[in-house]
Amino acid sequence: MELGIGLPSTIPGVPGRRIGEWASAAERAGFSTLGTIDRVVYGNLETVPTLAAAAAVTERIGLTTGILIAPNRGSGALLAKQLASVDVIAGAGRLTVGMAVGGREDDYAATGADFGRRGRTFDAQLAEIRSVWDQEPQGRSGPVGPVPATPSGPPLLLGGTVEAAYRRMAQYGDGWISGGGGPDMFAQGAEQARRTWQDAGRPDEPRLVALAYYSLGDDAEGHARRYLGDYYAFLGPYAEQVAAGALTTPKAVAEALAAFADAGCDELIAFPCNPAVDQVELLAEAAEL
């Protein structure tokens, strides 16, 4: 199983230059990818420009939107162009696009998107994204550019745990990405992803990716509690459970890696609760990279 690391871009107040510092440190440490989390009504940095900034200061490490909420962004063609631009900046084979519909109504209200129609909007976007990346003509000037550096566009990982989400994965995607939860929850979703994939007649196996939160070193539990309690405040008391599930010791990191690997996870992306750059090295040491 590969281990990726999230960028600190979702933590409010993170200095802009920290993105480049963190990305460079993660590449040196040997992580498989740099991840982002997507949200509108919060003090986070926006996903697409953040990944472009990380791509510009690195050469080998992957870049993963984990998870980008697509329907509140409107045009599938524009989103396809933005992601193709990151793919070109990064170079072929580095960008992976994790996408889902999301469940925060405030993000949809803030962007003027229809929360109730998000599934149908997403279906239309996915078809449009594939069309753009395949360079099919879109108007009088021909296809929407740039041509992705990765042939036919970067891999798509579709998230969600309802039947429609797995159907989209088998129809448009290259695999499934879990939106959170522990190894047991991941294992249940992964099994459904495999079944749907096989039922659709897709060859081989879907790529399966999971997310986790971590905080290590001084006041590790405090950082996890403050950040995750704020980020997930809309969930009420459940936010405390999310914070309690953060990996806050090297032992917890090692146990989580083993459990996710046993559950069939191809890549785990650990997102930080503390934006200090030393968190990169602390995670690398805990994971024995």
Tab-separated table of N, CA, C and O in Angstrom, residues 188-243:
chain	number	residue	atom	x	y	z
A	188	GLN	N	-15.947	-2.077	3.761
A	188	GLN	CA	-17.310	-2.275	3.277
A	188	GLN	C	-17.521	-1.582	1.939
A	188	GLN	O	-18.084	-2.148	0.993
A	189	GLY	N	-17.068	-0.328	1.844
A	189	GLY	CA	-17.222	0.410	0.592
A	189	GLY	C	-16.404	-0.187	-0.527
A	189	GLY	O	-16.844	-0.246	-1.690
A	190	ALA	N	-15.201	-0.655	-0.202
A	190	ALA	CA	-14.329	-1.244	-1.213
A	190	ALA	C	-14.933	-2.509	-1.796
A	190	ALA	O	-14.833	-2.768	-3.005
A	191	GLU	N	-15.568	-3.322	-0.951
A	191	GLU	CA	-16.194	-4.546	-1.441
A	191	GLU	C	-17.325	-4.235	-2.411
A	191	GLU	O	-17.470	-4.882	-3.454
A	192	GLN	N	-18.127	-3.218	-2.071
A	192	GLN	CA	-19.200	-2.812	-2.982
A	192	GLN	C	-18.628	-2.271	-4.287
A	192	GLN	O	-19.158	-2.529	-5.374
A	193	ALA	N	-17.523	-1.529	-4.197
A	193	ALA	CA	-16.886	-1.000	-5.408
A	193	ALA	C	-16.419	-2.138	-6.310
A	193	ALA	O	-16.608	-2.104	-7.532
A	194	ARG	N	-15.816	-3.159	-5.727
A	194	ARG	CA	-15.349	-4.295	-6.523
A	194	ARG	C	-16.520	-5.018	-7.195
A	194	ARG	O	-16.435	-5.400	-8.374
A	195	ARG	N	-17.599	-5.220	-6.453
A	195	ARG	CA	-18.762	-5.921	-7.026
A	195	ARG	C	-19.352	-5.140	-8.189
A	195	ARG	O	-19.662	-5.709	-9.249
A	196	THR	N	-19.527	-3.844	-7.998
A	196	THR	CA	-20.109	-3.018	-9.047
A	196	THR	C	-19.206	-2.993	-10.278
A	196	THR	O	-19.674	-3.033	-11.423
A	197	TRP	N	-17.932	-2.923	-10.046
A	197	TRP	CA	-16.934	-2.920	-11.123
A	197	TRP	C	-17.043	-4.200	-11.956
A	197	TRP	O	-17.096	-4.160	-13.186
A	198	GLN	N	-17.098	-5.334	-11.266
A	198	GLN	CA	-17.201	-6.621	-11.947
A	198	GLN	C	-18.535	-6.769	-12.673
A	198	GLN	O	-18.588	-7.265	-13.801
A	199	ASP	N	-19.616	-6.340	-12.028
A	199	ASP	CA	-20.943	-6.437	-12.649
A	199	ASP	C	-21.029	-5.608	-13.925
A	199	ASP	O	-21.795	-5.938	-14.844
A	200	ALA	N	-20.260	-4.514	-13.977
A	200	ALA	CA	-20.249	-3.653	-15.161
A	200	ALA	C	-19.349	-4.208	-16.263
A	200	ALA	O	-19.256	-3.617	-17.347
A	201	GLY	N	-18.670	-5.324	-15.991
A	201	GLY	CA	-17.806	-5.924	-16.989
A	201	GLY	C	-16.471	-5.228	-17.166
A	201	GLY	O	-15.795	-5.429	-18.189
A	202	ARG	N	-16.066	-4.430	-16.158
A	202	ARG	CA	-14.778	-3.759	-16.253
A	202	ARG	C	-13.652	-4.756	-15.997
A	202	ARG	O	-13.750	-5.589	-15.094
A	203	PRO	N	-12.566	-4.669	-16.748
A	203	PRO	CA	-11.443	-5.593	-16.540
A	203	PRO	C	-10.611	-5.207	-15.321
A	203	PRO	O	-10.718	-4.096	-14.796
A	204	ASP	N	-9.770	-6.121	-14.884
A	204	ASP	CA	-8.845	-5.888	-13.774
A	204	ASP	C	-9.596	-5.516	-12.502
A	204	ASP	O	-10.693	-6.002	-12.260
A	205	GLU	N	-9.038	-4.623	-11.707
A	205	GLU	CA	-9.628	-4.218	-10.438
A	205	GLU	C	-9.660	-2.701	-10.340
A	205	GLU	O	-8.777	-2.019	-10.880
A	206	PRO	N	-10.650	-2.117	-9.628
A	206	PRO	CA	-10.648	-0.665	-9.426
A	206	PRO	C	-9.551	-0.266	-8.450
A	206	PRO	O	-9.200	-1.027	-7.542
A	207	ARG	N	-8.977	0.915	-8.640
A	207	ARG	CA	-8.024	1.441	-7.657
A	207	ARG	C	-8.821	1.916	-6.447
A	207	ARG	O	-9.861	2.590	-6.577
A	208	LEU	N	-8.349	1.585	-5.243
A	208	LEU	CA	-9.075	1.871	-4.013
A	208	LEU	C	-8.215	2.742	-3.100
A	208	LEU	O	-7.110	2.351	-2.714
A	209	VAL	N	-8.736	3.924	-2.770
A	209	VAL	CA	-7.977	4.921	-2.002
A	209	VAL	C	-8.781	5.337	-0.773
A	209	VAL	O	-10.008	5.476	-0.833
A	210	ALA	N	-8.101	5.548	0.336
A	210	ALA	CA	-8.743	5.949	1.591
A	210	ALA	C	-8.083	7.195	2.151
A	210	ALA	O	-6.944	7.532	1.804
A	211	LEU	N	-8.797	7.873	3.043
A	211	LEU	CA	-8.315	9.089	3.690
A	211	LEU	C	-8.276	8.882	5.205
A	211	LEU	O	-9.062	8.122	5.762
A	212	ALA	N	-7.363	9.579	5.871
A	212	ALA	CA	-7.293	9.582	7.324
A	212	ALA	C	-6.761	10.943	7.767
A	212	ALA	O	-6.245	11.715	6.957
A	213	TYR	N	-6.882	11.233	9.051
A	213	TYR	CA	-6.321	12.448	9.634
A	213	TYR	C	-5.229	12.072	10.621
A	213	TYR	O	-5.313	11.051	11.299
A	214	TYR	N	-4.202	12.926	10.718
A	214	TYR	CA	-3.139	12.660	11.682
A	214	TYR	C	-2.629	13.961	12.282
A	214	TYR	O	-2.759	15.048	11.718
A	215	SER	N	-2.018	13.820	13.448
A	215	SER	CA	-1.333	14.921	14.127
A	215	SER	C	-0.321	14.277	15.053
A	215	SER	O	-0.674	13.395	15.849
A	216	LEU	N	0.939	14.666	14.938
A	216	LEU	CA	1.994	14.025	15.713
A	216	LEU	C	2.843	15.068	16.445
A	216	LEU	O	2.813	16.250	16.099
A	217	GLY	N	3.577	14.616	17.434
A	217	GLY	CA	4.460	15.530	18.157
A	217	GLY	C	3.752	16.271	19.280
A	217	GLY	O	2.775	15.788	19.860
A	218	ASP	N	4.247	17.464	19.595
A	218	ASP	CA	3.728	18.257	20.709
A	218	ASP	C	2.248	18.591	20.525
A	218	ASP	O	1.832	19.043	19.450
A	219	ASP	N	1.482	18.383	21.580
A	219	ASP	CA	0.053	18.717	21.616
A	219	ASP	C	-0.694	18.112	20.420
A	219	ASP	O	-1.565	18.749	19.828
A	220	ALA	N	-0.344	16.881	20.073
A	220	ALA	CA	-0.952	16.241	18.905
A	220	ALA	C	-2.469	16.146	19.030
A	220	ALA	O	-3.206	16.492	18.095
A	221	GLU	N	-2.951	15.690	20.177
A	221	GLU	CA	-4.393	15.545	20.358
A	221	GLU	C	-5.089	16.899	20.348
A	221	GLU	O	-6.200	17.028	19.834
A	222	GLY	N	-4.435	17.905	20.903
A	222	GLY	CA	-5.016	19.246	20.913
A	222	GLY	C	-5.195	19.807	19.513
A	222	GLY	O	-6.235	20.387	19.180
A	223	HIS	N	-4.165	19.645	18.682
A	223	HIS	CA	-4.285	20.112	17.294
A	223	HIS	C	-5.411	19.396	16.573
A	223	HIS	O	-6.195	20.015	15.842
A	224	ALA	N	-5.513	18.079	16.764
A	224	ALA	CA	-6.566	17.310	16.107
A	224	ALA	C	-7.942	17.751	16.593
A	224	ALA	O	-8.870	17.939	15.789
A	225	ARG	N	-8.071	17.937	17.879
A	225	ARG	CA	-9.367	18.308	18.446
A	225	ARG	C	-9.799	19.696	17.976
A	225	ARG	O	-10.954	19.905	17.586
A	226	ARG	N	-8.875	20.652	17.976
A	226	ARG	CA	-9.246	22.021	17.588
A	226	ARG	C	-9.576	22.116	16.097
A	226	ARG	O	-10.591	22.694	15.710
A	227	TYR	N	-8.720	21.551	15.264
A	227	TYR	CA	-8.944	21.665	13.823
A	227	TYR	C	-10.159	20.862	13.375
A	227	TYR	O	-11.057	21.390	12.700
A	228	LEU	N	-10.219	19.581	13.742
A	228	LEU	CA	-11.327	18.749	13.275
A	228	LEU	C	-12.644	19.147	13.938
A	228	LEU	O	-13.708	19.049	13.309
A	229	GLY	N	-12.575	19.611	15.161
A	229	GLY	CA	-13.792	20.092	15.809
A	229	GLY	C	-14.373	21.296	15.085
A	229	GLY	O	-15.597	21.455	14.990
A	230	ASP	N	-13.490	22.141	14.561
A	230	ASP	CA	-13.939	23.315	13.810
A	230	ASP	C	-14.402	22.923	12.404
A	230	ASP	O	-15.473	23.326	11.958
A	231	TYR	N	-13.606	22.119	11.728
A	231	TYR	CA	-13.926	21.753	10.344
A	231	TYR	C	-15.239	20.985	10.255
A	231	TYR	O	-16.025	21.180	9.324
A	232	TYR	N	-15.474	20.108	11.236
A	232	TYR	CA	-16.678	19.274	11.212
A	232	TYR	C	-17.743	19.757	12.194
A	232	TYR	O	-18.630	18.991	12.586
A	233	ALA	N	-17.677	21.027	12.561
A	233	ALA	CA	-18.648	21.565	13.522
A	233	ALA	C	-20.080	21.410	13.043
A	233	ALA	O	-21.010	21.278	13.852
A	234	PHE	N	-20.279	21.400	11.713
A	234	PHE	CA	-21.636	21.274	11.170
A	234	PHE	C	-22.253	19.911	11.498
A	234	PHE	O	-23.472	19.733	11.399
A	235	LEU	N	-21.441	18.942	11.913
A	235	LEU	CA	-21.949	17.621	12.273
A	235	LEU	C	-22.385	17.525	13.730
A	235	LEU	O	-22.868	16.482	14.167
A	236	GLY	N	-22.209	18.604	14.492
A	236	GLY	CA	-22.591	18.581	15.893
A	236	GLY	C	-21.692	17.686	16.722
A	236	GLY	O	-20.462	17.651	16.513
A	237	PRO	N	-22.255	16.915	17.652
A	237	PRO	CA	-21.446	16.079	18.543
A	237	PRO	C	-20.566	15.056	17.799
A	237	PRO	O	-19.543	14.619	18.323
A	238	TYR	N	-20.954	14.683	16.582
A	238	TYR	CA	-20.180	13.693	15.836
A	238	TYR	C	-18.772	14.203	15.521
A	238	TYR	O	-17.857	13.411	15.290
A	239	ALA	N	-18.591	15.531	15.527
A	239	ALA	CA	-17.270	16.095	15.267
A	239	ALA	C	-16.247	15.582	16.283
A	239	ALA	O	-15.074	15.388	15.952
A	240	GLU	N	-16.687	15.346	17.521
A	240	GLU	CA	-15.787	14.827	18.544
A	240	GLU	C	-15.305	13.423	18.189
A	240	GLU	O	-14.156	13.067	18.442
A	241	GLN	N	-16.170	12.621	17.592
A	241	GLN	CA	-15.779	11.272	17.179
A	241	GLN	C	-14.755	11.323	16.050
A	241	GLN	O	-13.831	10.507	16.004
A	242	VAL	N	-14.944	12.263	15.123
A	242	VAL	CA	-13.981	12.419	14.037
A	242	VAL	C	-12.609	12.764	14.616
A	242	VAL	O	-11.586	12.180	14.229
A	243	ALA	N	-12.591	13.715	15.544
A	243	ALA	CA	-11.333	14.129	16.153
A	243	ALA	C	-10.690	12.980	16.919
A	243	ALA	O	-9.464	12.794	16.888
